Amino acid sequence: MQGLSLKISQQQRLSPQQIQFVKLLQIPTAELAARIEEELEENPALEEGVEIRDSDEFDEKERETVEDLEREELEIGDYLQDDYAGYKMAGDSYDSHEESKERPMATVASAEEYLLMQIGFVLKDEREELIAHQLIGSLEEDGYLRRNIESIVNDLAFTQGFNTDFVEVENVLKKIQALDPAGIGARDLQECLSIQLHRRESDHPTCLLAIRLIDEYFDEFSKKHFVQLQQKLGIDESELKKAINLIKRLNPKPGGAEGGNLAPYLQPDFVVTNQHGKLDIKLNGKNAPELRVSKSFQEMLQTYDQGNKQQKEIKEAVTFIKHKLDAASWFIQAIQQRQGTLLKTMHSIVAQQYDFFLTGDDSSLKPMKMKEIAALIEMDVSTVSRVVSAKSVQTDFGIYPLKYFFSEGITHESGEDVSTREVKNILRDIIEQEPAHEPYPDETLELLLAEKGFVVKRRTVAKYREQLGIPVARLRKKL
């Protein structure tokens, strides 16, 4: 006979409001206006209105967490109080009296220009720029480069009188493949998935197994020979399933399924300017309207409150109005919380990379991880990841994706922490000065870096070289 038993357990789950806030936090400024417009269409209790406040500071009520916004059933009287605050999205960053003094926001009108904007950060000369233009212009709508490199070399020679070779074009292609979105510029599905997995730079067993499946056993994987894969790799079914699930979450069409628009345009989410030696940080909110709760809905609720509350129609109407008022009030406060979190994160990033924002010198960038910023703002690292995702900042030196400021660090023999970006720049300089007829193998590059005080393993040297789009020594050799 089966017995009954009770088991008590705790589970942490996101409420619907928390899920909506997470989505709001992740979307960039360029998409925020569309999300607000969608909410305005769905909720008649939310409307565009005049600005109620003219303060740059959030009060304590506005700093409520999403959990605090989950309210129980309220009495009608609570809704009749005229305390619904409006919210002007640009309030934190935009003064209408300063319109004539502000610089116009740079935008990118197409996917091609979006890639060209990014590639400018990694190109080293005009030759690479010309090749990059040709490669990006050859990408298909889904983000793949299906035209072979030999044909692109010929195109450059015949149409522009520009002589290059396979190695040089492939080096530039590797740099394009390091851009966002991950997988762009791949020549086939295997390369697309491999790029996305290697971009994670994770030592987690599941990620390493997924990389092996794509890089070494793609034919068996694509034909679903799973039993054969288990035998070759010496893994069990659960390990294989985890790796497959990770691969399924990758994007097989990095260019987008429709129209090839990787990003219709780029509008910076933040603006950092040097005001007489002091950095001024603003949140770009010009494309968002002013929001407030509808006064007419509150008046409507008051009218129903004076009617016969026992009637079914009256009850249903009151329930509907209260629901819409709740949703409108929550959305306004969620937007406020989003803006506050974005600003708080950006202030921490600027504080860590202050010298760069003053000078624009890449060598002044310090090693910085997302978990360090998370600790500074006292939030989870996943929150920082969502803030950084698809966001950019306009500086006096150009527009930079926020991910540009995050990098691992290594310790110089002097004891100083150095950004891996600086190590990559030194590595590039060493390779550019190597003998053309006898280029340095990775082992020699490891020793040359050590002479400069950077203790880096050969495998790490190879990884940095690949990220720079530089081929192995035998392919760099010139007669």
Coordinates of N, CA, C and O in Angstrom, one line a residue, residues 111-113 115-116 129-156 159-160 169 172-173 176 184-187 260 262:
A111 N 22.4 47.7 -41.4 CA 23.2 46.7 -40.8 C 24.7 46.8 -41.3 O 25.6 46.6 -40.5
E112 N 24.9 47.1 -42.5 CA 26.2 47.3 -43.1 C 27.0 48.4 -42.4 O 28.2 48.2 -42.0
E113 N 26.4 49.5 -42.1 CA 27.0 50.6 -41.4 C 27.3 50.3 -40.0 O 28.2 50.7 -39.4
L115 N 28.1 47.3 -38.8 CA 29.3 46.5 -38.8 C 30.5 47.4 -39.1 O 31.6 47.2 -38.4
L116 N 30.4 48.3 -40.0 CA 31.5 49.2 -40.3 C 31.9 50.1 -39.1 O 33.1 50.4 -38.9
E129 N 40.8 48.5 -44.1 CA 39.5 49.1 -44.2 C 38.8 48.8 -45.5 O 37.6 48.5 -45.6
L130 N 39.6 48.9 -46.6 CA 39.1 48.7 -47.9 C 38.6 47.2 -48.1 O 37.5 46.9 -48.6
I131 N 39.4 46.3 -47.5 CA 39.0 44.9 -47.6 C 37.8 44.6 -46.8 O 36.9 43.9 -47.2
A132 N 37.7 45.3 -45.6 CA 36.5 45.1 -44.7 C 35.2 45.6 -45.4 O 34.2 44.9 -45.3
H133 N 35.3 46.7 -46.1 CA 34.2 47.2 -46.9 C 33.7 46.1 -47.9 O 32.5 45.9 -48.1
Q134 N 34.6 45.5 -48.6 CA 34.3 44.6 -49.6 C 33.7 43.3 -49.0 O 32.7 42.8 -49.5
L135 N 34.2 42.9 -47.9 CA 33.7 41.7 -47.2 C 32.3 41.9 -46.6 O 31.4 41.1 -46.8
I136 N 32.1 43.0 -45.9 CA 30.8 43.3 -45.3 C 29.8 43.5 -46.4 O 28.6 43.1 -46.3
G137 N 30.2 44.1 -47.5 CA 29.2 44.3 -48.6 C 28.9 43.0 -49.3 O 27.9 42.9 -50.0
S138 N 29.7 41.9 -49.1 CA 29.4 40.6 -49.7 C 28.6 39.7 -48.8 O 28.2 38.6 -49.2
L139 N 28.3 40.2 -47.5 CA 27.5 39.3 -46.6 C 26.1 39.2 -47.1 O 25.5 40.2 -47.7
E140 N 25.5 38.0 -47.0 CA 24.1 37.8 -47.4 C 23.2 38.2 -46.2 O 23.6 38.6 -45.1
E141 N 21.9 38.2 -46.5 CA 20.9 38.7 -45.5 C 21.0 38.0 -44.2 O 20.7 38.6 -43.1
D142 N 21.3 36.7 -44.2 CA 21.4 36.0 -42.9 C 22.7 36.1 -42.2 O 22.9 35.5 -41.1
G143 N 23.6 37.0 -42.7 CA 24.9 37.2 -42.1 C 26.0 36.4 -42.5 O 27.1 36.5 -42.0
Y144 N 25.8 35.4 -43.5 CA 26.9 34.5 -43.9 C 27.6 35.1 -45.1 O 27.1 35.9 -45.9
L145 N 28.9 34.7 -45.2 CA 29.7 35.0 -46.3 C 29.9 33.8 -47.2 O 30.7 32.9 -46.9
R146 N 29.1 33.7 -48.2 CA 29.1 32.4 -49.0 C 29.9 32.6 -50.3 O 30.2 31.6 -51.0
R147 N 30.4 33.8 -50.5 CA 31.3 34.0 -51.7 C 32.7 33.7 -51.2 O 33.1 34.2 -50.2
N148 N 33.4 32.8 -52.0 CA 34.7 32.4 -51.5 C 35.7 33.5 -51.5 O 35.5 34.5 -52.3
I149 N 36.7 33.4 -50.7 CA 37.7 34.5 -50.6 C 38.5 34.7 -51.9 O 38.8 35.9 -52.2
E150 N 38.8 33.7 -52.6 CA 39.5 33.9 -53.9 C 38.7 34.8 -54.8 O 39.3 35.7 -55.5
S151 N 37.3 34.7 -54.8 CA 36.5 35.6 -55.7 C 36.6 37.0 -55.2 O 36.6 37.9 -56.0
I152 N 36.6 37.2 -53.9 CA 36.7 38.5 -53.3 C 38.0 39.2 -53.6 O 38.1 40.4 -53.9
V153 N 39.1 38.4 -53.6 CA 40.4 38.9 -54.0 C 40.4 39.3 -55.5 O 40.9 40.4 -55.8
N154 N 39.7 38.6 -56.3 CA 39.6 38.9 -57.7 C 38.7 40.2 -57.9 O 39.0 41.0 -58.7
D155 N 37.7 40.3 -57.1 CA 36.8 41.5 -57.2 C 37.6 42.7 -56.9 O 37.4 43.7 -57.6
L156 N 38.4 42.7 -55.8 CA 39.2 43.8 -55.4 C 40.2 44.2 -56.5 O 40.4 45.4 -56.8
T159 N 37.9 45.4 -59.9 CA 37.0 46.5 -59.8 C 37.7 47.7 -59.2 O 37.3 48.9 -59.4
Q160 N 38.7 47.5 -58.3 CA 39.3 48.6 -57.7 C 40.8 48.7 -57.9 O 41.5 49.6 -57.3
V169 N 43.0 38.8 -46.8 CA 41.6 38.9 -46.7 C 41.0 38.1 -45.6 O 40.1 38.5 -44.9
V172 N 41.3 39.8 -42.3 CA 40.3 40.9 -42.0 C 39.0 40.2 -41.7 O 38.2 40.7 -40.9
L173 N 38.7 39.1 -42.4 CA 37.4 38.4 -42.1 C 37.4 37.9 -40.7 O 36.3 38.0 -40.1
I176 N 36.2 40.7 -38.6 CA 34.8 40.9 -38.8 C 34.0 39.9 -38.0 O 33.0 40.2 -37.3
I184 N 28.5 36.4 -37.1 CA 28.5 37.2 -38.3 C 29.7 36.9 -39.2 O 30.8 36.8 -38.6
G185 N 29.5 36.8 -40.5 CA 30.7 36.6 -41.4 C 31.1 35.2 -41.5 O 32.1 34.9 -42.1
A186 N 30.4 34.3 -40.9 CA 30.7 32.8 -41.0 C 30.5 32.4 -42.4 O 29.6 32.9 -43.1
R187 N 31.3 31.4 -42.8 CA 31.1 30.9 -44.2 C 30.2 29.6 -44.3 O 29.8 29.2 -45.4
G260 N 17.8 41.0 -43.3 CA 19.2 41.1 -43.0 C 19.6 42.3 -42.1 O 20.7 42.7 -42.1
L262 N 20.7 43.6 -39.1 CA 21.4 43.2 -37.8 C 21.0 44.2 -36.7 O 20.7 43.9 -35.6

